[in-house]
Coordinates of C-alpha atoms in Angstrom, one line a residue:
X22 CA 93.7 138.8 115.1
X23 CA 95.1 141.3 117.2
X24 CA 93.9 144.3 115.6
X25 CA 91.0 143.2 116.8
X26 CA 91.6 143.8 120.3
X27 CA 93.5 147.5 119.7
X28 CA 96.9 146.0 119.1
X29 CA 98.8 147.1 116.4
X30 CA 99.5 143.5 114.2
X31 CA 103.4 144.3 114.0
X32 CA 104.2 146.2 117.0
X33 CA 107.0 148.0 116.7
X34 CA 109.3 148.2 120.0
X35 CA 112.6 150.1 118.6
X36 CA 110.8 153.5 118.8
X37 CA 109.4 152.6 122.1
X38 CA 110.3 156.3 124.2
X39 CA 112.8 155.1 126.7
X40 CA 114.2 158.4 127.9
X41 CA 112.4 158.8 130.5
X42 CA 113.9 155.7 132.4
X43 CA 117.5 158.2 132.9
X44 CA 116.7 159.6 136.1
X45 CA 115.4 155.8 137.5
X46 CA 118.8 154.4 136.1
X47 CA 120.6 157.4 137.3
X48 CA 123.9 157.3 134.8
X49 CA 127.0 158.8 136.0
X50 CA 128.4 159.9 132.5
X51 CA 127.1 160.4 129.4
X52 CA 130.0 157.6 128.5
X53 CA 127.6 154.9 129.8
X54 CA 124.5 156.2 128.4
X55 CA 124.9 154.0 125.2
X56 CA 125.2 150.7 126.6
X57 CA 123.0 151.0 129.8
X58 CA 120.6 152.2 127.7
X59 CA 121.1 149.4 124.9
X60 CA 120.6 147.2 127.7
X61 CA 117.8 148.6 129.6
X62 CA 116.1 149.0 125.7
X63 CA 116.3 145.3 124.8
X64 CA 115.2 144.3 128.0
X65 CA 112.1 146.8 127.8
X66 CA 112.3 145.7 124.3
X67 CA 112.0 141.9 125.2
X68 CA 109.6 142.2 127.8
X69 CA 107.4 144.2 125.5
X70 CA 107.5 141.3 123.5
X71 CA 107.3 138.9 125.9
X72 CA 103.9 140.9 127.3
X73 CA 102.5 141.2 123.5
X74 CA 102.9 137.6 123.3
X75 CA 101.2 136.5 126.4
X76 CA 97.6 138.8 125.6
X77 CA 98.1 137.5 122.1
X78 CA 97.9 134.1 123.5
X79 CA 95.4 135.1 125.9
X80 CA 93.2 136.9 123.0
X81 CA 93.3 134.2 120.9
X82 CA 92.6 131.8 123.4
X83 CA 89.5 133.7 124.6
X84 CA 88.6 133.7 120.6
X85 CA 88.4 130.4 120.3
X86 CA 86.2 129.8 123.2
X87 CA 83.9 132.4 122.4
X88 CA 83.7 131.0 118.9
X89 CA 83.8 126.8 120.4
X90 CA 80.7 127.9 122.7
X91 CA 78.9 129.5 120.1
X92 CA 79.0 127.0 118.0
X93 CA 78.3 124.3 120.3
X94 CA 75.1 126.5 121.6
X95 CA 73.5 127.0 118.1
X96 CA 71.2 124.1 118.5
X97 CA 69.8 122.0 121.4
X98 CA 71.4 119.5 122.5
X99 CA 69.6 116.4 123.8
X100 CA 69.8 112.6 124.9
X101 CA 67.1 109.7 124.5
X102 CA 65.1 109.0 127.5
X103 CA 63.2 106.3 128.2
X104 CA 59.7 106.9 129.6
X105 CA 57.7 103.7 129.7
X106 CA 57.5 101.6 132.6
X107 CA 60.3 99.8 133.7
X108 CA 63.7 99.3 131.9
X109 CA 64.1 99.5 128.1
X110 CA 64.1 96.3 126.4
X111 CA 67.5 95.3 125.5
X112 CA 66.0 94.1 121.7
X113 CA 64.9 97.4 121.0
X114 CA 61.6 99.3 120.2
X115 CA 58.9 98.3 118.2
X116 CA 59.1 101.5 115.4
X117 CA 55.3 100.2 113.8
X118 CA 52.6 102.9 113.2
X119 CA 49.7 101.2 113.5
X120 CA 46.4 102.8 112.7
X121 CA 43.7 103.9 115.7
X122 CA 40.1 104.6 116.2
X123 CA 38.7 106.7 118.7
X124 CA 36.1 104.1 120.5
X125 CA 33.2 104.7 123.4
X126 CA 31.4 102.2 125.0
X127 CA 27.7 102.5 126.9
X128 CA 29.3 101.4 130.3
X129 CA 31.6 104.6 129.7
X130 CA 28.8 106.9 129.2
X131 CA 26.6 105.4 132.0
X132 CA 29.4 106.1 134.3
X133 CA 29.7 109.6 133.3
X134 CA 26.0 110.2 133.8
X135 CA 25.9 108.6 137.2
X136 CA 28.6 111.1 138.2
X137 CA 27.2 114.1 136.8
X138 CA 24.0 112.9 138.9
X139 CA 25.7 113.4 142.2
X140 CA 27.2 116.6 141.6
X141 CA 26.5 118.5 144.7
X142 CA 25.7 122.3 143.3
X143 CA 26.9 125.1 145.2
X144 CA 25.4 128.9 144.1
X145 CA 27.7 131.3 143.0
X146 CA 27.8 135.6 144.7
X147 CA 25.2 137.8 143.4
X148 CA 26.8 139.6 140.1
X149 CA 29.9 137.7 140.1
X150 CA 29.5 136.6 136.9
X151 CA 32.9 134.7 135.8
X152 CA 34.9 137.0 138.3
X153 CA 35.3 134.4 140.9
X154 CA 36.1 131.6 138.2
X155 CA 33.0 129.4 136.3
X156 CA 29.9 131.2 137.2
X157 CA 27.4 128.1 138.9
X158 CA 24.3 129.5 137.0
X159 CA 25.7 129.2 133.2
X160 CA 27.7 125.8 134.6
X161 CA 24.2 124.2 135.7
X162 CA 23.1 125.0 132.2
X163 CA 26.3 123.6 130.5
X164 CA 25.7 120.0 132.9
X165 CA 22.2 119.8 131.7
X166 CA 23.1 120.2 128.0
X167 CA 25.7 117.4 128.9
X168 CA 23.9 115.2 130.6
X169 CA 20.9 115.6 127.8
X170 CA 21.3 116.8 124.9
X171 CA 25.2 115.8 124.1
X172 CA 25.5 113.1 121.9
X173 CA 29.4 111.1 122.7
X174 CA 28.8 108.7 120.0
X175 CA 28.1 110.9 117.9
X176 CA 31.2 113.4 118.2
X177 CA 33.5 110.3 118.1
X178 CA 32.1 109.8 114.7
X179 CA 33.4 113.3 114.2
X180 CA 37.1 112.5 115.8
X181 CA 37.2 109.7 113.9
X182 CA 36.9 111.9 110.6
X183 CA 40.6 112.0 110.2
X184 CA 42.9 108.7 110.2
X185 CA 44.3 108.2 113.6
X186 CA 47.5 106.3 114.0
X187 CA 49.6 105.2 117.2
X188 CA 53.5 104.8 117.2
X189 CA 55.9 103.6 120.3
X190 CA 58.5 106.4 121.0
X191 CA 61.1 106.3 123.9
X192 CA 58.8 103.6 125.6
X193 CA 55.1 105.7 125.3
X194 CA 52.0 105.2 122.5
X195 CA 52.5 108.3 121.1
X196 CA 48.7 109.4 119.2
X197 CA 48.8 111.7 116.0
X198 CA 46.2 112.1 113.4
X199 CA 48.1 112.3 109.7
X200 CA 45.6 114.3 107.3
X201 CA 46.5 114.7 103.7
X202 CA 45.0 116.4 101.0
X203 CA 41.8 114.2 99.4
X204 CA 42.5 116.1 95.8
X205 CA 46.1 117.0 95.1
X206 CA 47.0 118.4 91.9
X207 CA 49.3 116.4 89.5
X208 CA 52.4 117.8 90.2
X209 CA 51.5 119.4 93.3
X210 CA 53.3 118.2 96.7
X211 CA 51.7 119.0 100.5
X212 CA 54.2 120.8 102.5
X213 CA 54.6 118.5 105.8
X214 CA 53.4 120.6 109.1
X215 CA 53.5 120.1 112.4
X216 CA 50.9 121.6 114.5
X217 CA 51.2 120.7 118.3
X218 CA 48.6 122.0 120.7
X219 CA 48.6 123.2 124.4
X220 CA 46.5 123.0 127.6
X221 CA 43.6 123.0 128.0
X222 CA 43.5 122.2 124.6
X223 CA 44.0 119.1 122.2
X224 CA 44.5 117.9 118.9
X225 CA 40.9 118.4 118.8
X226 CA 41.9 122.4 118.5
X227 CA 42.7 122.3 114.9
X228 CA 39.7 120.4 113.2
X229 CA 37.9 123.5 112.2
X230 CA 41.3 124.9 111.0
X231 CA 42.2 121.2 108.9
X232 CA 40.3 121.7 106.2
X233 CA 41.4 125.0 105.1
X234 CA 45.5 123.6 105.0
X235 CA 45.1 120.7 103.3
X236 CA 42.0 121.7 101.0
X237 CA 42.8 125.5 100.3
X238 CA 41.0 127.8 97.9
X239 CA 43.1 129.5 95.3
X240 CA 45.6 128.1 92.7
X241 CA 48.8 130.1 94.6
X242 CA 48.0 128.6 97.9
X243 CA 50.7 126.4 99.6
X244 CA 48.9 122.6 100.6
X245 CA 49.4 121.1 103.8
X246 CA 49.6 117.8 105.0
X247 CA 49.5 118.1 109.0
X248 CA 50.6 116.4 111.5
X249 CA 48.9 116.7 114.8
X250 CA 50.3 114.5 117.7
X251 CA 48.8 114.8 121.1
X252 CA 51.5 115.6 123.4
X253 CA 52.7 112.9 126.0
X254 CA 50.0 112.8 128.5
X255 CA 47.5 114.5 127.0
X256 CA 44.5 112.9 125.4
X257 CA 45.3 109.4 123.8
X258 CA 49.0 109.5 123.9
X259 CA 50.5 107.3 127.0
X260 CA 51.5 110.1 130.2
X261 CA 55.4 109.4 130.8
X262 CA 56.2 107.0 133.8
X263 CA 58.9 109.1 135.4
X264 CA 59.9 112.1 136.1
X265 CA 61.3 115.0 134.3
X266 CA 59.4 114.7 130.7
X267 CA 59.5 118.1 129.9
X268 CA 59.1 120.2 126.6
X269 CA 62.7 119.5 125.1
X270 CA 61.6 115.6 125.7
X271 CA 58.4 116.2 124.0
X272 CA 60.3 117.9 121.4
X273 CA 62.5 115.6 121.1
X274 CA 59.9 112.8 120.7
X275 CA 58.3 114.6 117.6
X276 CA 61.5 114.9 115.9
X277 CA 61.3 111.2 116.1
X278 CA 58.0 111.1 114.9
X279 CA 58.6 112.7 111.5
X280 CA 61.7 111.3 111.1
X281 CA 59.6 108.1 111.3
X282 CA 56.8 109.3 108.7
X283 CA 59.7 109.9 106.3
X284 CA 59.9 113.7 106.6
X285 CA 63.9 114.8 106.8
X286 CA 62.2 118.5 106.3
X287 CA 58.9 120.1 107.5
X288 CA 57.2 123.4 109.4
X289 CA 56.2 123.5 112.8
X290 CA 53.1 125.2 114.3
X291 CA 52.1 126.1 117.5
X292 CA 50.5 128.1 120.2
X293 CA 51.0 127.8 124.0
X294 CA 53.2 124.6 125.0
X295 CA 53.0 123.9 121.2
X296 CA 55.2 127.2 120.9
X297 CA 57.6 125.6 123.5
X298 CA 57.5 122.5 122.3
X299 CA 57.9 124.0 118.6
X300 CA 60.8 126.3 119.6
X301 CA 62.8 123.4 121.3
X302 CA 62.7 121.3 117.5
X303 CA 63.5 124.5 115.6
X304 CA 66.5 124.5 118.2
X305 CA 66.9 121.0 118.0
X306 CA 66.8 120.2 114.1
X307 CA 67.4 124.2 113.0
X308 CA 68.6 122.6 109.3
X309 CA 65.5 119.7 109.3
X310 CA 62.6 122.7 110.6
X311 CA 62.2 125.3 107.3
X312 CA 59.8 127.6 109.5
X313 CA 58.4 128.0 112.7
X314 CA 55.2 129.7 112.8
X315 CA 53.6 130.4 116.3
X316 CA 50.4 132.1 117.8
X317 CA 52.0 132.8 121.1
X318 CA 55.5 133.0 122.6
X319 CA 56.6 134.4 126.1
X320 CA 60.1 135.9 126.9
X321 CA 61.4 134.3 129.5
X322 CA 65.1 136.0 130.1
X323 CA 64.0 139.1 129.2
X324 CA 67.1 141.6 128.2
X325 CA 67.9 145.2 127.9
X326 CA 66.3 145.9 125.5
X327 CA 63.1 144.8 126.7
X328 CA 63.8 146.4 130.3
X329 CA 64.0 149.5 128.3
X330 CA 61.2 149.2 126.7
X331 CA 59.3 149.0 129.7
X332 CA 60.6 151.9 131.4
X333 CA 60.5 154.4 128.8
X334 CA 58.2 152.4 125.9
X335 CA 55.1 154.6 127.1
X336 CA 56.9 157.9 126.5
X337 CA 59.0 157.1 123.5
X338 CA 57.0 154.3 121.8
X339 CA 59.1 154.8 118.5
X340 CA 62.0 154.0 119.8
X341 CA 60.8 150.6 120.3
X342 CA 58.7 149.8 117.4
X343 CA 55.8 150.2 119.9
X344 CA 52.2 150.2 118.1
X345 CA 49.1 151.3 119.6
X346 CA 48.3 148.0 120.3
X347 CA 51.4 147.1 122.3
X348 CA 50.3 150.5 124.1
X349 CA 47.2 149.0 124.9
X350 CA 48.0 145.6 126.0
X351 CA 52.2 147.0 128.5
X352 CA 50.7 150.2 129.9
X353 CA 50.1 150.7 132.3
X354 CA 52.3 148.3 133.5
X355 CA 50.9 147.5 137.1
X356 CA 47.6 147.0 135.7
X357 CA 47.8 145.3 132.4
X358 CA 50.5 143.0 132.8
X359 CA 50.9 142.2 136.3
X360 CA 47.4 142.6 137.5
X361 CA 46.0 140.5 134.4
X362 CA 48.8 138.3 134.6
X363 CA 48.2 137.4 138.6
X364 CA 44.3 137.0 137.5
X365 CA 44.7 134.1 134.9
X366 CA 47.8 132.5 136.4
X367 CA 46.5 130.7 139.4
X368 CA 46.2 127.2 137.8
X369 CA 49.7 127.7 136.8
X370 CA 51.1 127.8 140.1
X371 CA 49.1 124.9 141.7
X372 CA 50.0 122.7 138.3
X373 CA 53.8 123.8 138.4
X374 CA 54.1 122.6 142.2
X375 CA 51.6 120.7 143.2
X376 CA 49.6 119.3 140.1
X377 CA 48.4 115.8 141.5
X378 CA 46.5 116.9 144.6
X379 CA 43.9 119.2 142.3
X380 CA 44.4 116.5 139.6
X381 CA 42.9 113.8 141.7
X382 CA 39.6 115.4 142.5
X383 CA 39.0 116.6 138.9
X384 CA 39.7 113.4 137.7
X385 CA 36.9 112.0 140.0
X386 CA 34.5 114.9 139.0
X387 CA 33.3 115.5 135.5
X388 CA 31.3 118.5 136.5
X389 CA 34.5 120.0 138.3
X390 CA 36.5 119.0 135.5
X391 CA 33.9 120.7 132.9
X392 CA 34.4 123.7 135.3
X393 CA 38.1 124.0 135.6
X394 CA 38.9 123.4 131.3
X395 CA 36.0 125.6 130.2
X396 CA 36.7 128.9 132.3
X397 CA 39.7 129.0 130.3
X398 CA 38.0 129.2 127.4
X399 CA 35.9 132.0 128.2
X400 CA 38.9 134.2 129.9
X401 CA 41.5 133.2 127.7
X402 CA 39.3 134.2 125.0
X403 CA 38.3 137.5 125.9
X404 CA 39.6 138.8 129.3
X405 CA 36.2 141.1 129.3
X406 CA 34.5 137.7 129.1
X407 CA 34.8 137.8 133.1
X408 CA 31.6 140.4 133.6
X409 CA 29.5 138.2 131.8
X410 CA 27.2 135.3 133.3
X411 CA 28.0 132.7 130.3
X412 CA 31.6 133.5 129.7
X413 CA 30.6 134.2 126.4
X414 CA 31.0 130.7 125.6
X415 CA 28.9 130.5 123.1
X416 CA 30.4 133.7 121.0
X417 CA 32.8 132.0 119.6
X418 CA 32.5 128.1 120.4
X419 CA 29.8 125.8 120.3
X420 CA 28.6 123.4 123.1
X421 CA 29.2 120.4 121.8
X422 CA 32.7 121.5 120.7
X423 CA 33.9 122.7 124.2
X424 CA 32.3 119.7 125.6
X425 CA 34.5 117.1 123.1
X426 CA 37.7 118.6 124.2
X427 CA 36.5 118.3 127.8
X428 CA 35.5 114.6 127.2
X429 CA 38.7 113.8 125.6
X430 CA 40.3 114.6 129.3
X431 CA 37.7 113.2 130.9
X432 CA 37.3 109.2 128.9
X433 CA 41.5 108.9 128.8
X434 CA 41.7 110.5 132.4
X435 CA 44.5 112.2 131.5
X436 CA 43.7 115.5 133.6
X437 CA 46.9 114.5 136.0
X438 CA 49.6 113.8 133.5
X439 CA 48.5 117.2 131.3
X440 CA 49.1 118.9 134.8
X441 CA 52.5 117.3 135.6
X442 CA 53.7 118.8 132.5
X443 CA 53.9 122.3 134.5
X444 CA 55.9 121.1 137.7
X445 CA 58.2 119.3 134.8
X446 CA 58.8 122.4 132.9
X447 CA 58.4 125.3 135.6
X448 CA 59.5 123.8 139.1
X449 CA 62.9 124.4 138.7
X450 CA 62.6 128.3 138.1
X451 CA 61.9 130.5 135.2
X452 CA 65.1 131.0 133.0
X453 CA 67.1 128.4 134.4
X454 CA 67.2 126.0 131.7
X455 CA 69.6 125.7 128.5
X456 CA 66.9 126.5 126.0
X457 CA 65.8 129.5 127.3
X458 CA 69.2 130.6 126.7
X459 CA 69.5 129.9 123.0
X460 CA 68.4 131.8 120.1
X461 CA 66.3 130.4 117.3
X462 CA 67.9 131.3 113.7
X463 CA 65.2 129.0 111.9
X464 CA 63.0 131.8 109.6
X465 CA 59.3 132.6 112.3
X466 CA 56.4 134.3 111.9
X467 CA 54.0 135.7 114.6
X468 CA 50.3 136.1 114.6
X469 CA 49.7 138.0 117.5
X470 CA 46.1 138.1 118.6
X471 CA 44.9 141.0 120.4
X472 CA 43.2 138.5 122.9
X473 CA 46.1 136.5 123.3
X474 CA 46.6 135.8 127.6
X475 CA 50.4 137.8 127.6
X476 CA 51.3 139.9 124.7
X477 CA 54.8 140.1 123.0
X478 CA 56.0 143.2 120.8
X479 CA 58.2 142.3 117.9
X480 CA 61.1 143.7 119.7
X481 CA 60.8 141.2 122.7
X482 CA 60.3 138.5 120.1
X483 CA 63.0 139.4 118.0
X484 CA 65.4 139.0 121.0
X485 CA 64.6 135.4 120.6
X486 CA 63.6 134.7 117.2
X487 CA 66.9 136.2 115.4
X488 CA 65.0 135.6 111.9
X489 CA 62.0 136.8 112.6
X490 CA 60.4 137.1 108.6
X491 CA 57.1 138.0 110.0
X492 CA 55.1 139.7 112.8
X493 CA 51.6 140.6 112.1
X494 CA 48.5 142.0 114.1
X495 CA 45.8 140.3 113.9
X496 CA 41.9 141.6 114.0
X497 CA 40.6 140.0 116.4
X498 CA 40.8 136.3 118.1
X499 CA 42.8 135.6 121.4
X500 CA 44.2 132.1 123.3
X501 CA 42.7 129.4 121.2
X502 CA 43.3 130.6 117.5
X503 CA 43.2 127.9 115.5
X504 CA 39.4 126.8 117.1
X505 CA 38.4 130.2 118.0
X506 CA 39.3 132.0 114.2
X507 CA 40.7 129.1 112.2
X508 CA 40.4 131.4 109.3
X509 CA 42.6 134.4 110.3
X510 CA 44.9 132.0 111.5
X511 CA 45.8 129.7 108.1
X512 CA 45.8 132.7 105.9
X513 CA 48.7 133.6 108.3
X514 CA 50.2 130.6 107.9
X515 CA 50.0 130.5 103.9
X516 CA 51.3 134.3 103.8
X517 CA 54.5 132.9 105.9
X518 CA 55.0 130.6 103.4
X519 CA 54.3 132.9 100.2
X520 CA 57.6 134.9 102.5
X521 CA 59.5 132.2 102.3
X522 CA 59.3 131.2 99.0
X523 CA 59.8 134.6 97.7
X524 CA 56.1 134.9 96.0
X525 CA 55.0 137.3 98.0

């Protein structure tokens, strides 16, 4: 042990030079010499011990901390909450799925109509296009495809699709659909996934992107059986009653979840808060969660490396692992990350302080609603999207799909709670929480889209993702990846796996 701090394991204190000490002692006669210096040796001698002993001691004492710590930090730790309203019941909670059904009712959409009607339209600037948010030209078109031509009913047909299911967790309905493969092979087993959306998004996200997990073509391809709960708050799961739900909760929650469906083992996927939340229960349960793949991630305590990187990453991009795309996206600096980052954060800031005053008029407003959800679809899409009139909505989504994820916020009026979820996980500071601390060792893969709204390099990543099995570029595609290139996205997914197996 003490060879590890520069000591030598046996020191040895009878050739310790002590010569030096004669003109301090000042002997009269050689005659003395011996025994003053025997004396003044074992006392050197002993305190040389003595001090050998103490940072021994010392040493070792800092050892075991450093190790205790360490160990204790390795995964997330978390307590039960209770988020329903009023106290828990002393009997305990009721741990029955039970199956749902998406449901709409005429009075519903009559409402919806009469509000659209008395939308007061306001023109946007000449050749703004989407530079001062949703432009009101392409908007009016969007109301009146709405209000005509979109059929409700008929998209909850379409939701309904899948098996939908409800469970009580920690006092809330917690909403997941549960999709298995219709035609498994004999022999064959799905691999459990998670996937867990974001804002402004919702389960809704990964319909286009179902199909191709749990149905894949090709005899080698890993099949899925997903998992996609809405997150507390959002869509048809029940919003938290108090305070302080944040991601770790949430994370905590889906651990329950498939613990409850029977799965001790299964992947996680994810792309904005469904990266947080995915991160927190690969830091949670790092032996239950056998990969973490993600479509976004965001360094929050950034380190020296990455400081580094920024100062001199331009001029030396080798030193970094810089590609030409991480060229692209840091540099310059000023411009790309803080200028685009100050352009598309906005909502963030209102949301993370003051999410219940915006809330409550686009909860009253389906046209301001419509506006506020949809912009992000266009930017967050393609930042170049701005200079166009229609957002190039319609490049890579269709109508009535943008439309269903708005209605989704609109019929469970859930635009409030998806907002709290901000002020819950930002208003205490950046950085400042345990998690953002801790490393993840569970093996991760990266798609990063070339879209995506802040770009990560693999060496920021890899600061936080210590197993980081694969980082990959992908063509084209930005925010929303598993609606916006569904494709690109699970033959990501199924080459993480083919990784992790050892078949590829």
């Amino acid at each position: 042990m003490l060879e590890v701090i520069g000591l030598p394991s046996k020191p040895n204190f009878t050739t310790f030079p002590i010569s030096h000490h004669a003109d301090v002692l000042r002997l009269p006669s050689t005659a003395g010499t011996y025994s003053k210096f025997s004396s003044a040796k074992c006392i050197v001698s002993g305190s040389g011990t003595m001090i050998v002993e103490v940072l021994a001691a010392v040493a070792l004492g800092l050892l075991v901390c450093v190790l205790f710590f360490r160990k204790k930090e390795e995964s997330l730790e978390t307590e039960d909450g209770w988020w329903g309203e009023g106290q828990a019941p002393a009997s305990g909670e009721d741990e029955s799925i039970h199956p749902f059904k998406v449901q709409t009712s005429s009075e519903e959409i009559e409402d919806l109509y009469r509000r659209i009607d008395q939308t007061r339209p306001i023109p946007s600037l000449e050749q703004s296009e989407f530079n001062y948010g949703f432009n009101s030209a392409y908007l009016g078109k969007v109301v009146s495809y709405w209000r005509n031509q979109f059929d409700w009913k008929k998209q909850v047909e379409k939701l309904n699709k899948y098996p939908h299911f409800k469970t009580k967790i920690e006092g809330l309905d917690i909403h997941f659909i549960h999709v298995c493969p219709p035609n498994l092979a004999e022999g064959k087993t799905a691999v459990p996934l998670l996937m867990v959306h974001g804002w402004p998004g919702s389960f809704y996200e990964f319909y286009r992107i179902l199909p191709l997990l749990t149905e894949p073509a090709g005899p080698d391809s890993v099949v899925f059986q997903v998992i996609c709960p809405s997150i507390p708050g959002y869509g048809f799961s029940e919003a938290p009653h108090k305070q302080g739900f944040n991601s770790v909760c949430a994370a905590r929650v889906f651990c329950k979840l498939m613990k409850r469906l029977g799965f001790n083992d299964f992947y996680v996927q994810g792309g904005d808060w469904g990266w947080l939340i995915g991160t927190n229960i690969a830091q949670l349960q790092p032996r239950n969660v056998k990969g973490l793949h993600l479509n976004f991630a965001s360094v929050s305590k950034p380190g020296l490396h990455t400081v580094l990187s920024l100062v001199f990453g331009r001029y030396f991009p080798g030193l970094f692992g810089f590609k030409d795309h991480d060229l692209k996206r840091l540099f310059p600096f000023m411009t790309n990350v803080v200028g685009e980052t100050l352009k598309e954060t906005g909502y963030m800031h209102i949301q993370a302080t003051k999410p219940d005053t915006a809330g409550r008029a686009l909860n009253d407003s389906p046209v301001g609603l419509a506006a506020y959800i949809l912009e992000k679809f266009s930017t967050w899409t393609d930042p170049q999207f701005r200079n166009l009139e229609d957002g190039g909505l319609e490049r890579k989504f269709s109508l009535d799909d943008l439309l269903t994820n708005v209605m989704i916020y609109w019929v469970t009026g859930c635009i409030i709670s998806s907002m709290r979820f901000y002020k819950e996980n930002l208003g205490k500071g950046i950085g400042t929480r345990k998690h953002e601390k801790l490393p993840v060792r569970v093996p991760t893969a990266m798609a990063c889209f070339p879209n995506e709204l802040l770009h990560t390099p693999r060496l920021w990543a890899e600061q936080k993702y210590l197993n980081l099995v694969s980082f990959n570029y992908m063509e084209r595609g930005g925010h929303f990846a598993a609606f916006e290139e569904p494709e690109l996205l699970a033959q990501d997914i199924q080459n993480f796996m083919k990784k992790l197996s050892g078949s590829e």
